[in-house]
Short mmCIF file of C-alpha atoms in Angstrom, two decimals:
data_model
loop_
_atom_site.label_atom_id
_atom_site.label_comp_id
_atom_site.label_asym_id
_atom_site.label_seq_id
_atom_site.Cartn_x
_atom_site.Cartn_y
_atom_site.Cartn_z
CA MET A 1 -33.15 44.69 9.27
CA SER A 2 -29.75 45.10 7.50
CA PRO A 3 -29.20 42.65 4.75
CA GLU A 4 -25.89 40.90 4.24
CA THR A 5 -23.28 43.20 2.66
CA PRO A 6 -21.72 41.29 -0.15
CA ALA A 7 -17.94 41.01 -0.47
CA GLY A 8 -15.99 44.10 -1.19
CA ASN A 9 -17.82 47.50 -1.25
CA VAL A 10 -20.84 46.53 -3.16
CA TRP A 11 -23.80 47.76 -1.31
CA PRO A 12 -26.88 45.66 -1.42
CA ILE A 13 -30.02 46.72 -3.36
CA TRP A 14 -33.17 48.14 -1.71
CA GLU A 15 -36.49 48.51 -3.17
CA VAL A 16 -38.17 51.87 -2.62
CA PHE A 17 -41.78 52.60 -2.05
CA VAL A 18 -43.19 56.16 -1.92
CA ARG A 19 -46.52 57.43 -0.50
CA SER A 20 -47.20 60.32 -2.73
CA SER A 21 -49.81 61.96 -0.48
CA ARG A 22 -51.93 61.10 2.60
CA GLY A 23 -54.66 58.61 1.84
CA LEU A 24 -52.80 56.81 -0.90
CA SER A 25 -50.78 53.47 -0.66
CA HIS A 26 -46.93 53.34 -0.88
CA VAL A 27 -46.27 52.56 -4.53
CA HIS A 28 -42.97 51.10 -5.85
CA ALA A 29 -40.81 53.95 -7.15
CA GLY A 30 -37.47 52.11 -7.98
CA SER A 31 -34.38 50.67 -6.41
CA LEU A 32 -31.02 51.84 -5.12
CA HIS A 33 -27.91 50.58 -3.41
CA ALA A 34 -27.23 51.46 0.21
CA PRO A 35 -25.13 49.98 3.11
CA ASP A 36 -27.92 50.06 5.65
CA ALA A 37 -31.51 51.03 6.22
CA ALA A 38 -30.74 54.57 7.41
CA MET A 39 -28.73 55.41 4.36
CA ALA A 40 -31.13 53.65 2.09
CA LEU A 41 -33.88 56.07 3.34
CA ARG A 42 -31.83 59.15 2.92
CA ASN A 43 -30.60 58.08 -0.57
CA ALA A 44 -34.30 57.27 -1.46
CA ARG A 45 -35.20 60.73 -0.33
CA ASP A 46 -32.63 62.41 -2.51
CA LEU A 47 -33.23 60.17 -5.42
CA TYR A 48 -37.01 59.74 -5.61
CA THR A 49 -38.47 62.79 -3.80
CA ARG A 50 -36.54 65.78 -5.15
CA ARG A 51 -39.72 67.52 -6.11
CA ASN A 52 -42.08 66.82 -3.15
CA GLU A 53 -43.24 63.43 -4.71
CA GLY A 54 -43.64 61.97 -1.32
CA VAL A 55 -44.79 62.14 2.29
CA SER A 56 -43.48 58.80 3.45
CA ILE A 57 -40.90 56.28 2.22
CA TRP A 58 -40.43 52.58 2.77
CA VAL A 59 -37.23 50.81 1.89
CA VAL A 60 -36.99 47.07 1.77
CA PRO A 61 -33.94 44.82 1.15
CA ALA A 62 -34.55 43.41 -2.38
CA ASP A 63 -33.61 39.94 -1.18
CA ALA A 64 -36.32 40.00 1.43
CA ILE A 65 -39.12 40.23 -1.11
CA ALA A 66 -40.62 36.86 -2.14
CA SER A 67 -42.15 36.79 -5.54
CA SER A 68 -44.47 34.51 -7.49
CA ASP A 69 -42.66 32.38 -10.13
CA PRO A 70 -42.83 34.21 -13.54
CA ASP A 71 -42.47 30.94 -15.42
CA ALA A 72 -45.55 29.47 -13.67
CA LYS A 73 -47.85 32.47 -13.97
CA GLY A 74 -50.43 30.48 -16.04
CA ALA A 75 -50.89 27.86 -13.41
CA PHE A 76 -50.56 30.14 -10.46
CA PHE A 77 -53.26 32.63 -11.66
CA GLU A 78 -55.41 29.88 -13.06
CA SER A 79 -58.13 29.87 -10.47
CA PRO A 80 -59.95 33.15 -11.48
CA GLN A 81 -59.91 32.35 -15.17
CA GLY A 82 -63.33 31.78 -16.60
CA LYS A 83 -65.04 32.89 -13.42
CA ASP A 84 -66.73 35.87 -14.92
CA TYR A 85 -69.62 35.58 -12.21
CA ARG A 86 -67.23 37.27 -9.81
CA HIS A 87 -67.78 40.48 -11.68
CA ALA A 88 -70.86 42.65 -11.36
CA THR A 89 -71.01 42.86 -15.14
CA TYR A 90 -71.84 39.21 -15.38
CA TYR A 91 -75.31 39.93 -14.18
CA THR A 92 -77.19 41.46 -17.20
CA LYS A 93 -80.85 40.65 -16.30
CA SER A 94 -81.05 43.55 -13.78
CA GLU A 95 -80.13 46.08 -16.45
CA GLY A 96 -82.30 49.21 -16.14
CA VAL A 97 -83.15 48.58 -12.48
CA LYS A 98 -82.08 51.67 -10.42
CA HIS A 99 -79.57 51.77 -7.73
CA LEU A 100 -78.45 48.15 -8.39
CA MET B 1 -37.10 46.91 -9.56
CA ALA B 2 -33.99 44.92 -9.25
CA SER B 3 -35.98 41.71 -9.75
CA GLN B 4 -32.91 39.61 -10.42
CA THR B 5 -32.44 39.40 -6.73
CA LEU B 6 -36.09 38.58 -5.72
CA GLN B 7 -36.64 35.23 -4.27
CA SER B 8 -39.31 33.53 -6.26
CA VAL B 9 -41.28 30.73 -4.53
CA PRO B 10 -41.96 27.83 -7.08
CA ALA B 11 -45.63 27.28 -7.73
CA GLU B 12 -46.96 23.95 -6.43
CA GLY B 13 -46.56 21.14 -8.84
CA THR B 14 -43.84 22.75 -10.82
CA PRO B 15 -40.60 20.84 -11.10
CA GLY B 16 -37.43 22.38 -9.52
CA ARG B 17 -34.90 23.61 -11.92
CA GLN B 18 -32.46 20.72 -11.33
CA GLU B 19 -34.97 18.21 -12.66
CA ILE B 20 -35.27 19.91 -16.10
CA SER B 21 -33.94 17.74 -18.99
CA ALA B 22 -32.42 19.07 -22.15
CA GLU B 23 -35.58 18.35 -23.89
CA GLU B 24 -37.65 20.21 -21.49
CA ALA B 25 -35.18 23.06 -21.65
CA ALA B 26 -35.73 23.33 -25.42
CA ARG B 27 -39.46 23.30 -25.00
CA HIS B 28 -38.97 26.02 -22.30
CA GLU B 29 -36.98 28.11 -24.79
CA ALA B 30 -39.59 27.68 -27.56
CA GLU B 31 -42.38 28.55 -25.26
CA GLY B 32 -40.55 31.57 -24.03
CA GLN B 33 -39.78 32.78 -27.72
CA ALA B 34 -43.55 32.31 -28.46
CA TYR B 35 -44.51 34.33 -25.43
CA PHE B 36 -41.98 37.09 -26.24
CA ASP B 37 -43.26 37.23 -29.90
CA ARG B 38 -46.72 37.60 -28.68
CA VAL B 39 -45.78 40.55 -26.31
CA MET B 40 -44.08 42.18 -29.26
CA ALA B 41 -46.99 41.66 -31.58
CA GLU B 42 -49.37 43.14 -28.92
CA ASP B 43 -47.03 45.95 -28.29
CA SER B 44 -47.09 45.03 -24.59
CA ARG B 45 -44.20 45.09 -22.02
CA ILE B 46 -41.49 42.63 -21.17
CA GLU B 47 -40.59 42.50 -17.45
CA PRO B 48 -37.12 41.55 -15.98
CA ARG B 49 -37.86 37.95 -15.24
CA ASP B 50 -39.75 37.13 -18.45
CA TRP B 51 -37.93 34.91 -20.90
CA MET B 52 -36.22 37.16 -23.52
CA PRO B 53 -33.80 36.54 -26.42
CA ALA B 54 -30.19 36.84 -25.31
CA ALA B 55 -29.60 39.49 -28.00
CA TYR B 56 -32.47 41.59 -26.73
CA ARG B 57 -31.02 41.40 -23.16
CA LYS B 58 -27.56 42.35 -24.51
CA THR B 59 -28.85 45.22 -26.58
CA LEU B 60 -30.74 46.65 -23.71
CA ILE B 61 -27.86 46.39 -21.21
CA ARG B 62 -25.73 48.18 -23.84
CA GLN B 63 -28.18 50.89 -24.57
CA ILE B 64 -29.35 51.54 -20.94
CA SER B 65 -25.82 51.57 -19.41
CA GLN B 66 -24.55 53.89 -22.24
CA HIS B 67 -27.53 56.11 -21.45
CA ALA B 68 -26.72 56.04 -17.73
CA HIS B 69 -22.99 56.80 -18.43
CA SER B 70 -24.09 59.86 -20.65
CA GLU B 71 -26.04 61.20 -17.69
CA ILE B 72 -23.15 60.73 -15.19
CA ILE B 73 -20.48 62.14 -17.62
CA GLY B 74 -23.12 64.90 -18.61
CA MET B 75 -22.72 66.27 -14.96
CA GLN B 76 -19.30 67.48 -15.77
CA PRO B 77 -19.61 70.22 -18.40
CA GLU B 78 -22.35 71.93 -16.29
CA ALA B 79 -20.83 71.33 -12.68
CA ASN B 80 -17.84 73.17 -14.04
CA TRP B 81 -19.88 76.27 -14.12
CA ILE B 82 -21.51 76.18 -10.79
CA SER B 83 -18.85 78.27 -9.18
CA ARG B 84 -19.05 80.80 -12.01
CA ALA B 85 -22.80 81.11 -12.45
CA PRO B 86 -23.66 84.80 -12.59
CA SER B 87 -26.07 84.83 -9.54
CA LEU B 88 -27.10 82.88 -6.47
CA LYS B 89 -30.33 81.98 -8.26
CA ARG B 90 -28.46 80.65 -11.25
CA LYS B 91 -26.12 78.61 -9.01
CA ALA B 92 -29.04 76.98 -7.14
CA ILE B 93 -30.70 76.09 -10.51
CA LEU B 94 -27.55 74.67 -11.92
CA MET B 95 -26.83 72.62 -8.78
CA ALA B 96 -30.43 71.31 -9.04
CA LYS B 97 -29.93 70.46 -12.64
CA VAL B 98 -26.56 68.58 -12.02
CA GLN B 99 -28.22 66.71 -9.19
CA ASP B 100 -30.93 65.67 -11.53
CA GLU B 101 -28.44 64.27 -14.03
CA ALA B 102 -26.94 62.12 -11.14
CA GLY B 103 -30.48 60.88 -10.40
CA HIS B 104 -31.14 60.00 -14.04
CA GLY B 105 -27.90 58.02 -14.09
CA LEU B 106 -29.00 56.09 -11.14
CA TYR B 107 -32.51 55.40 -12.37
CA LEU B 108 -30.95 54.04 -15.50
CA TYR B 109 -28.28 51.92 -13.83
CA SER B 110 -31.24 50.46 -11.75
CA ALA B 111 -33.05 49.59 -14.90
CA ALA B 112 -29.96 47.94 -16.39
CA GLU B 113 -29.38 45.92 -13.23
CA THR B 114 -32.74 44.35 -13.55
CA LEU B 115 -31.20 42.64 -16.62
CA GLY B 116 -28.59 40.96 -14.48
CA GLN B 117 -25.65 43.44 -15.06
CA PRO B 118 -24.20 44.62 -11.70
CA ARG B 119 -23.90 48.42 -11.44
CA ASP B 120 -20.30 48.12 -10.19
CA GLN B 121 -19.36 46.41 -13.46
CA MET B 122 -20.90 49.02 -15.52
CA MET B 123 -19.27 51.88 -13.69
CA GLN B 124 -15.89 50.01 -13.92
CA ASP B 125 -16.32 49.64 -17.72
CA LEU B 126 -16.93 53.44 -17.90
CA MET B 127 -13.88 54.21 -15.94
CA ASP B 128 -11.83 51.65 -17.98
CA GLY B 129 -12.84 53.32 -21.20
CA LYS B 130 -14.60 50.14 -22.34
CA ALA B 131 -18.20 51.72 -22.42
CA LYS B 132 -19.51 54.45 -24.61
CA TYR B 133 -21.44 57.50 -23.72
CA SER B 134 -23.03 60.31 -25.73
CA SER B 135 -20.43 62.07 -27.91
CA ILE B 136 -21.98 65.40 -26.97
CA PHE B 137 -20.32 65.46 -23.49
CA ASN B 138 -16.78 65.38 -25.02
CA TYR B 139 -17.19 69.00 -26.18
CA PRO B 140 -16.08 71.78 -23.94
CA ALA B 141 -18.52 74.47 -22.32
CA ARG B 142 -16.55 77.61 -22.94
CA THR B 143 -18.81 80.43 -21.65
CA TRP B 144 -21.94 80.99 -19.52
CA ALA B 145 -24.01 81.07 -22.66
CA ASP B 146 -23.02 77.40 -23.30
CA MET B 147 -25.21 76.62 -20.23
CA GLY B 148 -28.09 78.03 -22.13
CA ALA B 149 -27.32 76.31 -25.44
CA ILE B 150 -26.75 72.97 -23.58
CA GLY B 151 -30.02 73.23 -21.87
CA TRP B 152 -31.99 74.37 -24.84
CA MET B 153 -30.39 72.27 -27.61
CA VAL B 154 -28.62 69.27 -25.92
CA ASP B 155 -31.37 68.65 -23.31
CA GLY B 156 -33.95 69.48 -26.09
CA ALA B 157 -32.38 66.77 -28.38
CA ALA B 158 -32.38 64.43 -25.45
CA ILE B 159 -36.10 64.87 -24.83
CA ALA B 160 -36.91 64.49 -28.45
CA ASN B 161 -34.94 61.10 -28.24
CA GLN B 162 -36.35 60.12 -24.94
CA VAL B 163 -40.02 60.75 -25.15
CA PRO B 164 -40.58 57.79 -27.50
CA LEU B 165 -38.37 55.61 -25.19
CA CYS B 166 -41.11 56.07 -22.49
CA ARG B 167 -42.93 53.42 -24.59
CA ALA B 168 -39.95 51.07 -24.87
CA SER B 169 -41.00 47.35 -24.68
CA PHE B 170 -38.79 46.68 -21.66
CA GLY B 171 -40.73 47.88 -18.70
CA PRO B 172 -38.02 49.19 -16.27
CA TYR B 173 -36.43 51.29 -19.16
CA GLY B 174 -39.77 52.90 -19.97
CA ARG B 175 -40.59 53.66 -16.41
CA ALA B 176 -37.11 55.25 -15.86
CA MET B 177 -37.60 57.38 -18.98
CA VAL B 178 -41.04 58.63 -17.77
CA ARG B 179 -39.39 60.04 -14.59
CA VAL B 180 -36.36 61.36 -16.62
CA CYS B 181 -38.56 63.16 -19.18
CA LYS B 182 -40.58 64.89 -16.55
CA GLU B 183 -37.51 66.26 -15.10
CA GLU B 184 -35.78 67.20 -18.39
CA SER B 185 -38.39 69.72 -19.39
CA PHE B 186 -37.19 72.04 -16.57
CA HIS B 187 -33.63 71.68 -17.99
CA GLN B 188 -34.67 72.72 -21.43
CA ARG B 189 -36.74 75.72 -20.31
CA GLN B 190 -34.00 77.03 -18.00
CA GLY B 191 -31.53 76.75 -20.87
CA PHE B 192 -33.89 78.74 -23.13
CA GLU B 193 -34.30 81.30 -20.59
CA ILE B 194 -30.59 81.80 -20.17
CA LEU B 195 -30.27 82.33 -23.92
CA LEU B 196 -33.41 84.59 -24.08
CA GLU B 197 -31.86 86.85 -21.37
CA LEU B 198 -28.52 87.05 -23.12
CA SER B 199 -30.03 87.71 -26.57
CA HIS B 200 -32.14 90.56 -25.16
CA GLY B 201 -29.11 91.95 -23.21
CA THR B 202 -26.09 93.94 -24.51
CA PRO B 203 -24.81 93.43 -27.95
CA GLU B 204 -21.84 91.49 -26.39
CA GLN B 205 -24.17 89.19 -24.57
CA LYS B 206 -26.19 88.53 -27.61
CA GLN B 207 -23.14 87.65 -29.58
CA MET B 208 -22.11 85.37 -26.71
CA ALA B 209 -25.41 83.62 -27.03
CA GLN B 210 -25.16 83.36 -30.82
CA GLU B 211 -21.68 81.89 -30.61
CA ALA B 212 -22.85 79.31 -28.03
CA VAL B 213 -25.72 78.23 -30.35
CA ASN B 214 -23.24 78.09 -33.29
CA ARG B 215 -20.98 75.69 -31.31
CA TRP B 216 -23.65 73.26 -30.06
CA TYR B 217 -25.94 73.18 -33.10
CA ALA B 218 -24.05 70.41 -35.12
CA PRO B 219 -23.12 68.27 -32.05
CA ALA B 220 -26.77 68.47 -30.83
CA LEU B 221 -28.06 67.15 -34.19
CA MET B 222 -25.60 64.39 -34.14
CA MET B 223 -26.92 63.24 -30.75
CA PHE B 224 -29.58 61.37 -32.69
CA GLY B 225 -27.00 58.91 -33.95
CA PRO B 226 -25.65 58.21 -37.54
CA PRO B 227 -27.98 58.70 -40.59
CA ASP B 228 -30.49 55.83 -41.07
CA ASP B 229 -28.53 54.23 -43.86
CA ASP B 230 -25.48 53.92 -41.56
CA SER B 231 -27.16 52.76 -38.35
CA PRO B 232 -27.01 48.96 -38.51
CA ASN B 233 -28.71 48.30 -35.07
CA SER B 234 -31.74 50.53 -35.59
CA LYS B 235 -33.80 48.09 -37.66
CA GLN B 236 -33.64 45.30 -34.97
CA SER B 237 -34.30 47.85 -32.18
CA MET B 238 -37.39 48.94 -34.02
CA ALA B 239 -38.58 45.40 -34.57
CA TRP B 240 -38.17 44.87 -30.69
CA ASN B 241 -40.24 48.01 -29.97
CA ILE B 242 -37.20 49.62 -28.14
CA LYS B 243 -36.82 52.33 -30.71
CA ARG B 244 -40.02 53.88 -32.14
CA PHE B 245 -38.70 56.36 -34.73
CA SER B 246 -35.52 56.28 -36.83
CA ASN B 247 -32.55 58.61 -36.11
CA ASP B 248 -33.23 60.79 -39.16
CA GLU B 249 -36.97 61.14 -38.36
CA LEU B 250 -36.35 62.31 -34.81
CA ARG B 251 -33.48 64.60 -36.04
CA ASN B 252 -35.63 66.27 -38.75
CA ARG B 253 -38.46 66.73 -36.32
CA PHE B 254 -36.15 68.36 -33.89
CA VAL B 255 -34.68 70.66 -36.45
CA GLY B 256 -38.26 71.96 -37.07
CA MET B 257 -38.79 72.77 -33.41
CA MET B 258 -35.47 74.60 -33.16
CA MET B 259 -36.34 76.66 -36.20
CA GLU B 260 -39.53 77.95 -34.52
CA GLN B 261 -37.95 78.48 -31.07
CA VAL B 262 -34.82 80.29 -32.42
CA LYS B 263 -37.03 83.07 -33.73
CA VAL B 264 -38.24 83.72 -30.16
CA LEU B 265 -34.61 83.96 -29.12
CA ASP B 266 -33.92 86.47 -31.91
CA LEU B 267 -30.88 84.23 -32.84
CA THR B 268 -30.21 82.16 -35.90
CA LEU B 269 -29.21 78.53 -36.45
CA PRO B 270 -25.76 78.17 -38.14
CA ASP B 271 -27.17 76.13 -41.08
CA LYS B 272 -28.20 77.88 -44.42
CA ASP B 273 -29.61 74.66 -45.77
CA ILE B 274 -32.55 74.21 -43.33
CA ARG B 275 -35.79 73.95 -45.22
CA PHE B 276 -39.17 72.38 -44.99
CA ASN B 277 -39.67 69.93 -47.83
CA GLU B 278 -43.17 70.39 -49.04
CA GLU B 279 -43.24 67.03 -50.78
CA THR B 280 -42.08 64.87 -47.89
CA LYS B 281 -43.52 67.31 -45.29
CA LYS B 282 -40.32 66.93 -43.35
CA TRP B 283 -37.76 69.40 -42.18
CA GLU B 284 -34.17 69.08 -43.73
CA HIS B 285 -30.83 70.28 -42.63
CA GLY B 286 -27.39 70.84 -44.03
CA PRO B 287 -24.62 68.23 -44.09
CA LEU B 288 -23.17 67.10 -40.81
CA ASP B 289 -19.56 66.07 -40.21
CA TRP B 290 -20.01 62.35 -39.48
CA ASP B 291 -16.21 61.83 -39.48
CA GLU B 292 -16.00 64.00 -36.46
CA PHE B 293 -18.83 62.09 -34.80
CA HIS B 294 -16.93 58.82 -35.23
CA GLU B 295 -13.68 60.28 -34.03
CA VAL B 296 -15.29 61.71 -30.86
CA LEU B 297 -17.09 58.37 -30.32
CA LYS B 298 -13.82 56.54 -30.51
CA GLY B 299 -12.38 58.70 -27.82
CA ARG B 300 -10.59 61.24 -29.91
CA GLY B 301 -12.82 64.26 -29.16
CA PRO B 302 -11.76 67.45 -27.43
CA CYS B 303 -12.58 66.41 -23.90
CA ASN B 304 -12.67 62.52 -23.78
CA ALA B 305 -9.51 62.05 -21.86
CA GLN B 306 -10.46 64.82 -19.37
CA ARG B 307 -13.90 63.50 -18.77
CA LEU B 308 -12.74 59.99 -17.91
CA GLU B 309 -10.00 61.25 -15.82
CA ARG B 310 -12.35 63.36 -13.83
CA ARG B 311 -14.73 60.34 -13.36
CA ARG B 312 -11.98 58.13 -12.08
CA GLU B 313 -10.71 60.81 -9.72
CA ALA B 314 -14.24 61.38 -8.27
CA HIS B 315 -14.69 57.64 -7.82
CA GLU B 316 -11.30 57.29 -6.06
CA ASN B 317 -12.00 60.38 -3.95
CA GLY B 318 -15.17 58.78 -2.79
CA THR B 319 -13.54 55.51 -1.74
CA TRP B 320 -13.25 56.44 1.92
CA VAL B 321 -16.87 57.37 2.12
CA ARG B 322 -18.07 54.07 0.60
CA GLU B 323 -15.67 52.20 2.99
CA ALA B 324 -16.69 54.22 6.08
CA ALA B 325 -20.48 53.65 5.28
CA ALA B 326 -20.04 49.90 4.73
CA ALA B 327 -17.89 49.58 7.97
CA TYR B 328 -20.47 51.46 9.92
CA ALA B 329 -23.28 49.35 8.64
CA ALA B 330 -21.24 46.27 9.47
CA LYS B 331 -20.64 47.44 13.02
CA GLN B 332 -24.30 48.40 13.66
CA ALA B 333 -25.50 45.07 12.20
CA LYS B 334 -23.04 43.14 14.68
CA LYS B 335 -24.08 45.32 17.62
CA GLN B 336 -27.69 44.61 16.85
CA ALA B 337 -27.03 40.81 16.51
CA GLU B 338 -25.34 40.88 19.98
CA GLU B 339 -28.16 42.71 21.55
CA GLU B 340 -30.69 40.23 20.12
CA ALA B 341 -28.56 37.21 21.37
CA ALA B 342 -28.25 38.68 24.84
#
């Protein structure tokens, strides 16, 4: 679970996700530097939940996250384009019909 | 998010970076600029891995890192008063405030890191005296009333400056500012309360409060930066939707707010020229000593040397902690690897 510590004393970057209250998802709050997962969690608590902002924290090594390619977002997200029929609002003939 | 380090998976059918010719690179650049211009025109947000002009990136790294340094150096004038705060409650409040400043510095360093600037480099530049930070923190905090004046006026000016930055075009900067602004309002109110209690105390206490207000008034107004006709970078920053209002606009608005609030404190602002201009519908203030501002910014203020020395000392004193934590992490990782291998 510990990412490679780069040369010197530069601690790796961790991304922090906080669940603000029960019933909600963890949401990205920010990032921080820490030498290992235990320290990352403690730092995250001190940095992102000083005012009761969370009931649970996840920390993830930043280099463990795979992301879509920002330069290819057009092609990557092309499929849903023009497919309005995937939305309820596409179907207008039923307007006025109750409970539909 | 420190997106520079994220591993992106190339979309199917897109060429790998190594296959791109000079021609394609130029086209990529033109497409990037067009996308960037569209984002600016729509007043939308740029995210770390979007194409952006080199000058935009450089301006943001400079501005966000200077902002981070200001938070970190800003811990010093107040930390200095923790041991002398007049009650346990005041000590606890001041500690929470100083801890917030450290947090604000870290949010901002994170935002700057998404632009590809390592935090260690930024911190080193600060310690080497190569980086700037807000001129305000090079003035000494002489009495307990200065804790009030700093909270009310310095944090007040910071909020006036930072609220529009929540809408800055660079996503991570705006998001960091939202968090900072939420926390700053406690800072300003606690400062106001310190001054209010002093101004309604003994005549000596009231005088102490007035003197602190007198000391911090001009430096607080100068926090908004030089006058508009002497602020060469402002125009570009406004075109890039980083800055939303000019230095003078924000300063004048701030003066108006102070004028109302100072009445509640039953104190006065040390400026006889403050007036509301009926024609322009704007507040105006007396002349400020911009030579002093530039001197302090160049490192020749009352506390510059002391602040940097203290920062270097704190960093050096923390070396063993950083080394121990890294050594422990390495040892645990090795142990874990051995257990997994066995």
